[in-house]
PDB file of C-alpha atoms in Angstrom:
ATOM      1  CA  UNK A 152      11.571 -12.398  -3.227  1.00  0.00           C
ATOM      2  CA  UNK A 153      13.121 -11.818   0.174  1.00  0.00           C
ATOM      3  CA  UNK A 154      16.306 -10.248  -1.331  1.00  0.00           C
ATOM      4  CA  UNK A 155      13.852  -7.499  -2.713  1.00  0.00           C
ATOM      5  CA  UNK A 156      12.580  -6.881   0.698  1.00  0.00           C
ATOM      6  CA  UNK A 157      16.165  -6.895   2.094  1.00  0.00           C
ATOM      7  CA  UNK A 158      17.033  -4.393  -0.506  1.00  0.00           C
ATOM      8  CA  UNK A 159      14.545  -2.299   0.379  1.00  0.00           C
ATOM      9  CA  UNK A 160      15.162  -2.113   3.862  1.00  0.00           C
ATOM     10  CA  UNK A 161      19.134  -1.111   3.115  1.00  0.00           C
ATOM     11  CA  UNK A 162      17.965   1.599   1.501  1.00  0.00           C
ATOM     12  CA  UNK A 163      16.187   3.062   4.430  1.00  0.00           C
ATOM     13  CA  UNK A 164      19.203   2.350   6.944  1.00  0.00           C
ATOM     14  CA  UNK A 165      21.760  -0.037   6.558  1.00  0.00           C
ATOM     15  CA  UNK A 166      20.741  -3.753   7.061  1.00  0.00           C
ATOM     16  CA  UNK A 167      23.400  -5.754   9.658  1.00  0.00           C
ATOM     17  CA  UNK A 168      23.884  -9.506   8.284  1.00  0.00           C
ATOM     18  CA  UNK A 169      22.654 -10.440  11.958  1.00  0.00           C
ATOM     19  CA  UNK A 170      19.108  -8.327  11.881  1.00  0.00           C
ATOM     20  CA  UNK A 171      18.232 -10.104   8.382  1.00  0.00           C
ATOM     21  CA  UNK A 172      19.593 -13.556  10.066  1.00  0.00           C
ATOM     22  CA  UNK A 173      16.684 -12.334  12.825  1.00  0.00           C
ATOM     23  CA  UNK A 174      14.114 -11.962  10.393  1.00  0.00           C
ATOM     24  CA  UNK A 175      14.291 -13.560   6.801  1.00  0.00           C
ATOM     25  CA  UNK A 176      12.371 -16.927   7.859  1.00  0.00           C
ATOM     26  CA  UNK A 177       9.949 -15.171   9.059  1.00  0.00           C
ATOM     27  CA  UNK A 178       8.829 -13.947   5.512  1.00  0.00           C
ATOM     28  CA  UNK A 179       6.153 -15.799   4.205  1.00  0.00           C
ATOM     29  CA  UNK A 180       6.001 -15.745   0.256  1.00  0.00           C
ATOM     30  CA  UNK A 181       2.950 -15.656  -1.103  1.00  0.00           C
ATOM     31  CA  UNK A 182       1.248 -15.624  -4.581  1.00  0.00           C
ATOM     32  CA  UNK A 183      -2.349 -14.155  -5.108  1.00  0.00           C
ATOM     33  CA  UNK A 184      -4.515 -13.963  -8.038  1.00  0.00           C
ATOM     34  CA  UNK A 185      -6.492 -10.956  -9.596  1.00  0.00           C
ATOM     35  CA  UNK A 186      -9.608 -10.071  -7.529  1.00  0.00           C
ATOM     36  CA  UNK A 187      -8.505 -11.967  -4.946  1.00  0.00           C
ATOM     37  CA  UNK A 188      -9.991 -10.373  -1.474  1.00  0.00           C
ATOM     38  CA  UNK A 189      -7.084 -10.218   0.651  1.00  0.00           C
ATOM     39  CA  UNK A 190      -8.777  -8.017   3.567  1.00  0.00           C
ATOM     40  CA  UNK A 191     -12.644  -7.716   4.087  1.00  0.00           C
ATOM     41  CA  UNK A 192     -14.568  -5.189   6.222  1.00  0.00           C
ATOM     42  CA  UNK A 193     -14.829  -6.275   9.940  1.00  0.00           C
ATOM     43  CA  UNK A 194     -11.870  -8.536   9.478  1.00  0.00           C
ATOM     44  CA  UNK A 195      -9.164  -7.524  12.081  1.00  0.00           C
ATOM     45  CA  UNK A 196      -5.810  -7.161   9.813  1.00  0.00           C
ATOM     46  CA  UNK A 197      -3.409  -9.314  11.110  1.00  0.00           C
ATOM     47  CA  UNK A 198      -0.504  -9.339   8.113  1.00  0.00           C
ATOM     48  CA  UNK A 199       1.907  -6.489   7.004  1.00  0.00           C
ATOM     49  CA  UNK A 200       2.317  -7.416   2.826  1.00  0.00           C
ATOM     50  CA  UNK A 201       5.197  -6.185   1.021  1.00  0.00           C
ATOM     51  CA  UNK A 202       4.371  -5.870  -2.656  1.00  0.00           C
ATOM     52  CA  UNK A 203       6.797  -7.622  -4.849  1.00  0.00           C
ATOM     53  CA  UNK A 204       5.091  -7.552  -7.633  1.00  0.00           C
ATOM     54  CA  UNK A 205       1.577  -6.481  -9.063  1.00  0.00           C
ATOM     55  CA  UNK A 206      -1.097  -3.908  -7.928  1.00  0.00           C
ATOM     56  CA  UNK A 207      -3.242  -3.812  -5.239  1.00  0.00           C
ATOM     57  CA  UNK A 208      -5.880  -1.270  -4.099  1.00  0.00           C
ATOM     58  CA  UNK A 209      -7.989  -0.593  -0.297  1.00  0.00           C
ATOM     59  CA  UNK A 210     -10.680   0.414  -0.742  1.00  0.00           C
ATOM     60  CA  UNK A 211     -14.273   1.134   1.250  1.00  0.00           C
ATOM     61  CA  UNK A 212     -18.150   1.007  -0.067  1.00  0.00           C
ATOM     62  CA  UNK A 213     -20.087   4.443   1.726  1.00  0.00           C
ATOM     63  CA  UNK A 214     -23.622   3.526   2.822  1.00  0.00           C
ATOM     64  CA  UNK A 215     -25.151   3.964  -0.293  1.00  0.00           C
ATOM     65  CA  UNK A 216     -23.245   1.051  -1.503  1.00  0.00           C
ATOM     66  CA  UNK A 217     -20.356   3.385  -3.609  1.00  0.00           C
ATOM     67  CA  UNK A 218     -17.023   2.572  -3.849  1.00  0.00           C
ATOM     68  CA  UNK A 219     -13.769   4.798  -3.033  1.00  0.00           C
ATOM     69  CA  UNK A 220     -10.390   3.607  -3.680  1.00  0.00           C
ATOM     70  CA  UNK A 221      -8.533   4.889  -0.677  1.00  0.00           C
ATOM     71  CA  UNK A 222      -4.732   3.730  -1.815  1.00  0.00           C
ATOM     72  CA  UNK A 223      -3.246   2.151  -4.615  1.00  0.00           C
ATOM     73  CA  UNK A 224      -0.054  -0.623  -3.927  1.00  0.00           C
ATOM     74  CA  UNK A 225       2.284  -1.408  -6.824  1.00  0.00           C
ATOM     75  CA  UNK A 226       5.708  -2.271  -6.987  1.00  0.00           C
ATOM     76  CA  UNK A 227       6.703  -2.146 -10.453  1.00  0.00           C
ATOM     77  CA  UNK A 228      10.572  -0.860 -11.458  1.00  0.00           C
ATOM     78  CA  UNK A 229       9.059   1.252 -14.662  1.00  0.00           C
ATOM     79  CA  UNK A 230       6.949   3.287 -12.026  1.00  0.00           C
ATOM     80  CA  UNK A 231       8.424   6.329 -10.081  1.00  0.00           C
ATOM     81  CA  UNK A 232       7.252   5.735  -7.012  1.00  0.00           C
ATOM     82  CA  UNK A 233       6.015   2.397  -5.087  1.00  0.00           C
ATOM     83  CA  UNK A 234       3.654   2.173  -2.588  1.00  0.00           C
ATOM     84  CA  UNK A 235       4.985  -0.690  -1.049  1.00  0.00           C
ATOM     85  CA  UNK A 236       3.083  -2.080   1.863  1.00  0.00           C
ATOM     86  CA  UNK A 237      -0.487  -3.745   1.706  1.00  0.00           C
ATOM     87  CA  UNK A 238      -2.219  -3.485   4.565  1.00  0.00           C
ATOM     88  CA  UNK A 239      -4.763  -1.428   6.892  1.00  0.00           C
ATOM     89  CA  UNK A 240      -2.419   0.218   9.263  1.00  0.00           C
ATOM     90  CA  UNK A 241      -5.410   1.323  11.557  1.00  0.00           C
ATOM     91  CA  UNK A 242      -6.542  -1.824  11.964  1.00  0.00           C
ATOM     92  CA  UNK A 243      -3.196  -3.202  11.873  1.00  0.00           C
ATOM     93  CA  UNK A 244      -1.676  -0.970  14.041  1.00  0.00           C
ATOM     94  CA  UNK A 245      -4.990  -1.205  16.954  1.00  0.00           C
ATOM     95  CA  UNK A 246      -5.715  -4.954  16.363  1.00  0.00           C
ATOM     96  CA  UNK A 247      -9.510  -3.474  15.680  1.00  0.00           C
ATOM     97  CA  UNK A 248     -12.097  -4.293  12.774  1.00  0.00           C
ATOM     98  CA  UNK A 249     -10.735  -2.841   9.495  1.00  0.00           C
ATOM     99  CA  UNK A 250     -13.206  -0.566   7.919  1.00  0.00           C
ATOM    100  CA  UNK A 251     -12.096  -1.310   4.367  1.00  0.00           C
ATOM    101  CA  UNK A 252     -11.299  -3.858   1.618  1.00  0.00           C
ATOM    102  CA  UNK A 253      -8.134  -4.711   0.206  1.00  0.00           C
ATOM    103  CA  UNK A 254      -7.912  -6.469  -3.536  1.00  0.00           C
ATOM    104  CA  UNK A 255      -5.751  -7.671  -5.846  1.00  0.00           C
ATOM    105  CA  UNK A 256      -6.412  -5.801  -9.024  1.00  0.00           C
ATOM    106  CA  UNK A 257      -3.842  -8.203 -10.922  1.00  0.00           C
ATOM    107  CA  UNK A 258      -2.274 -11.160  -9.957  1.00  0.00           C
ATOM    108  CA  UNK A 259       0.500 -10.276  -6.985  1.00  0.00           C
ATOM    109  CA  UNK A 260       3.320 -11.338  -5.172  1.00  0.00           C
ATOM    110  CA  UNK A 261       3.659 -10.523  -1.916  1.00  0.00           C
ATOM    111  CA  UNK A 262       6.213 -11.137   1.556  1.00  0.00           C
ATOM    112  CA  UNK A 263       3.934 -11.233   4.451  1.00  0.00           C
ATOM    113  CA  UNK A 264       4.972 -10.620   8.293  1.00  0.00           C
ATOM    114  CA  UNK A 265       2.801 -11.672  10.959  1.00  0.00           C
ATOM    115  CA  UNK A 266       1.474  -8.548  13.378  1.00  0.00           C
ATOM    116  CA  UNK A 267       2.962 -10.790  16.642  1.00  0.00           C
ATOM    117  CA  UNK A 268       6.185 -11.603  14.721  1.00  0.00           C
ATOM    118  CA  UNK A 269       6.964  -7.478  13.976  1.00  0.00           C
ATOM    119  CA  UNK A 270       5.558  -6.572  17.571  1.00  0.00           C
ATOM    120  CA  UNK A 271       8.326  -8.977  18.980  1.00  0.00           C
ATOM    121  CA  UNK A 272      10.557  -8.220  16.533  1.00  0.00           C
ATOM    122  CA  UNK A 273      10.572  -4.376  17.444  1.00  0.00           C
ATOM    123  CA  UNK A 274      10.849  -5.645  21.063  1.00  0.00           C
ATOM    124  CA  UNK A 275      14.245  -7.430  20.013  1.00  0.00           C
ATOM    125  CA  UNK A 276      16.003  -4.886  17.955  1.00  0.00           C
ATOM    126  CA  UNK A 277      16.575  -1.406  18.249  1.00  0.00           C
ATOM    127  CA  UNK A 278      17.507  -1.757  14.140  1.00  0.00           C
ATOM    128  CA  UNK A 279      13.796  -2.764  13.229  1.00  0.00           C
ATOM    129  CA  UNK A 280      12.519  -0.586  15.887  1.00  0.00           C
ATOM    130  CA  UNK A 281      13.728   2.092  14.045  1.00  0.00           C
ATOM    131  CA  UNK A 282      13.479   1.276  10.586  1.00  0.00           C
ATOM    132  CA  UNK A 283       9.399   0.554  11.808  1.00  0.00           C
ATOM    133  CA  UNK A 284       9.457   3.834  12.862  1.00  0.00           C
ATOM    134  CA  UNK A 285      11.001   5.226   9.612  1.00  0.00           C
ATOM    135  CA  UNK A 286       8.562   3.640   7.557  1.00  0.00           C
ATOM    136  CA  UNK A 287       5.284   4.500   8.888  1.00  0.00           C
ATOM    137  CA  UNK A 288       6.408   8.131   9.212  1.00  0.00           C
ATOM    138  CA  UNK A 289       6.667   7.707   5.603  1.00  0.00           C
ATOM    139  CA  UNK A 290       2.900   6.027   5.566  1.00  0.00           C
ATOM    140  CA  UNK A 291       1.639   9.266   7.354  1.00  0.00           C
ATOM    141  CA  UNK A 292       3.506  11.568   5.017  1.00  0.00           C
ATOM    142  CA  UNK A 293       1.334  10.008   1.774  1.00  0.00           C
ATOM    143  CA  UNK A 294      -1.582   9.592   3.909  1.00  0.00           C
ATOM    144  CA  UNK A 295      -1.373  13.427   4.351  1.00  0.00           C
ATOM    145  CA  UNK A 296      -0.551  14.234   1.378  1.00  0.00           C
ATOM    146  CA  UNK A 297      -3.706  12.019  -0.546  1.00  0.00           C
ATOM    147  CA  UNK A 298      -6.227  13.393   2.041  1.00  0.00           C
ATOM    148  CA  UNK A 299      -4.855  17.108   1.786  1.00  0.00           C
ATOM    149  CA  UNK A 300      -5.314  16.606  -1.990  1.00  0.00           C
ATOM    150  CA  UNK A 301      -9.193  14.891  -1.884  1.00  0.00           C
ATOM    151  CA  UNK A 302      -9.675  17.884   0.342  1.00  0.00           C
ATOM    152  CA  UNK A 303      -7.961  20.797  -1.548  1.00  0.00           C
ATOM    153  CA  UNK A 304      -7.611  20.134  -4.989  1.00  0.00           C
ATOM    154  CA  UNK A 305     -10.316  20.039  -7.391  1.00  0.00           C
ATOM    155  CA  UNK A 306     -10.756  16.903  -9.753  1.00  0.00           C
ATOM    156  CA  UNK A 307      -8.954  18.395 -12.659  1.00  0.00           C
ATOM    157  CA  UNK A 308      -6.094  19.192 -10.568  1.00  0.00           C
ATOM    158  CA  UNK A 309      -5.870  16.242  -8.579  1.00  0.00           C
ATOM    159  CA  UNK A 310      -6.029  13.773 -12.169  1.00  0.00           C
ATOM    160  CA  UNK A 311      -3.337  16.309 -13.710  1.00  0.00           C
ATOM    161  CA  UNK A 312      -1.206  15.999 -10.763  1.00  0.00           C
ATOM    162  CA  UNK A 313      -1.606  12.320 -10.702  1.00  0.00           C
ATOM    163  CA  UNK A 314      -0.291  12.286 -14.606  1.00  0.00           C
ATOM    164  CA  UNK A 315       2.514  14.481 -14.074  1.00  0.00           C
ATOM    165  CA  UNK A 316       3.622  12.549 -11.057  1.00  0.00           C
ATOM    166  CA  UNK A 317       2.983   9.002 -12.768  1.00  0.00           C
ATOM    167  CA  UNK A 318       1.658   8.808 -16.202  1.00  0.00           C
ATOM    168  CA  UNK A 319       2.663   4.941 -16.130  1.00  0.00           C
ATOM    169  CA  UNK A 320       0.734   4.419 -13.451  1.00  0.00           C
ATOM    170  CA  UNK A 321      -2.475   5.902 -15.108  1.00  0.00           C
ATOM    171  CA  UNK A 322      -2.060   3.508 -17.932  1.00  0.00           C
ATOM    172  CA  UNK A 323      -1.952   0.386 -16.055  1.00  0.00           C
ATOM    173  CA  UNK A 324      -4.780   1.068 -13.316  1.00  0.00           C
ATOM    174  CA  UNK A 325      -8.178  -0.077 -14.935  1.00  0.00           C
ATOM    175  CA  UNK A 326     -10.445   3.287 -15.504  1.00  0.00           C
ATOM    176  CA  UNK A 327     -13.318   2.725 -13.289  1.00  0.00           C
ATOM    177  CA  UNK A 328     -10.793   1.894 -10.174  1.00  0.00           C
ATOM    178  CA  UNK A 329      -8.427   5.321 -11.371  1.00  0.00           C
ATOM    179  CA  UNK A 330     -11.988   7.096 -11.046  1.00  0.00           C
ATOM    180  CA  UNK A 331     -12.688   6.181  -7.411  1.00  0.00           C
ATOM    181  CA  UNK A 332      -8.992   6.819  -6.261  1.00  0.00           C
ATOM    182  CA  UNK A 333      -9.574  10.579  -7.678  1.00  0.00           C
ATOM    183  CA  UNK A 334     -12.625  10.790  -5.974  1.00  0.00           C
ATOM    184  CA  UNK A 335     -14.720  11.125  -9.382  1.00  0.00           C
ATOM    185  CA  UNK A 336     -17.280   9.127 -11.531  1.00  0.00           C
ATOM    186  CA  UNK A 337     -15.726   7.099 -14.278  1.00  0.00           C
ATOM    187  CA  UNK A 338     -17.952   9.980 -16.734  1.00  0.00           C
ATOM    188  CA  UNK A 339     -15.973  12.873 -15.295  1.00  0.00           C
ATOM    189  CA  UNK A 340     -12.365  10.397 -15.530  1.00  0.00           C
ATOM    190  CA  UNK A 341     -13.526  10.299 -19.375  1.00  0.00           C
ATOM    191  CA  UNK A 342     -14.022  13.832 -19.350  1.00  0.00           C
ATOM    192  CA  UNK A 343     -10.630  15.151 -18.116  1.00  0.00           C
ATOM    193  CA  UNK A 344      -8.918  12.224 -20.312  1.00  0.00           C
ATOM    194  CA  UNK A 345     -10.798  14.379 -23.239  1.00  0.00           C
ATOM    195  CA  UNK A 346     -10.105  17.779 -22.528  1.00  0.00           C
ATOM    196  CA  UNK A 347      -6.430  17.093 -21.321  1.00  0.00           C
TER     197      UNK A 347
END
């Protein structure tokens, strides 16, 4: 499991044998089964999670007691894209109450890293300073990007964009959780299925 992560990180810059040395027993593996609650609201999040393997969504319940998938986190090698890291980067990132839920929608493998352990790590190294930096520019870019399309696109586009992008990923994300990630009922989801 921690060869995947390493993997990873080489992609985004290369990884020096000495940085891993640094920071490989500090990844805890860890094995979690569907519907597990990994994060609950007013819990302060305390782990990053790298998805090995498996799906994940956060997600928050309004007042009226509905529920809104706000990200979906999958690393599977048929998919186009991954969304990688499980974890609520506000909360994370401001050691404050998390507003939202995180779940395993199937059973998941994941690398956790202690929030102390990457704050001192970034304090060490200029290499995982950086690649830190790299990667949650890349969280705000999808961040962005997902609340530019909730707030721009209408239903229909945002489901057909969602298809063309990753038609994989709309067969293996259970219907009713695919309608609250789109921002729609699971009646309208059966709808656009229909008319597509």
């Amino acid at each position: 499991m921690r060869e995947t992560f390493k993997s990873f990180v080489n992609s985004i810059l290369p990884l020096p044998e000495k940085e891993w040395e640094l920071t490989k027993h500090s990844l805890i593996e860890k094995s979690y089964s569907m519907k597990k609650l990994l994060l609950l609201q007013g819990e302060v999040c305390q782990q990053m999670r790298f998805v090995i393997s498996g799906i994940a969504r956060t997600y928050f319940i309004d007042p009226d007691g509905k529920e809104f998938t706000w990200s979906i986190h999958y690393s599977n090698p048929q998919l186009l894209e991954k969304n990688l890291f499980l974890l609520d980067y506000h909360s994370f990132l401001t050691q404050t109450p998390s507003k939202l839920y995180i779940e395993a929608i199937t059973d998941i493998k994941v690398l956790e890293m202690d929030n102390n352990f990457i704050l001192s790590l970034y304090e060490k190294s200029k290499y995982w300073n950086q690649v830190g930096r790299i990667i949650t520019e890349n969280v705000y870019l999808y961040t962005h990007n997902r609340t530019f399309s909730l707030l721009t696109l209408s239903a229909k586009e945002r489901y057909k964009t969602l298809c063309k992008e990753e038609p994989l990923l709309m067969s293996i994300i259970p219907q009713h959780y695919l309608a609250t990630y789109l921002g729609i009922t699971p009646e309208s989801l059966s709808r656009l299925k229909k008319s597509s």
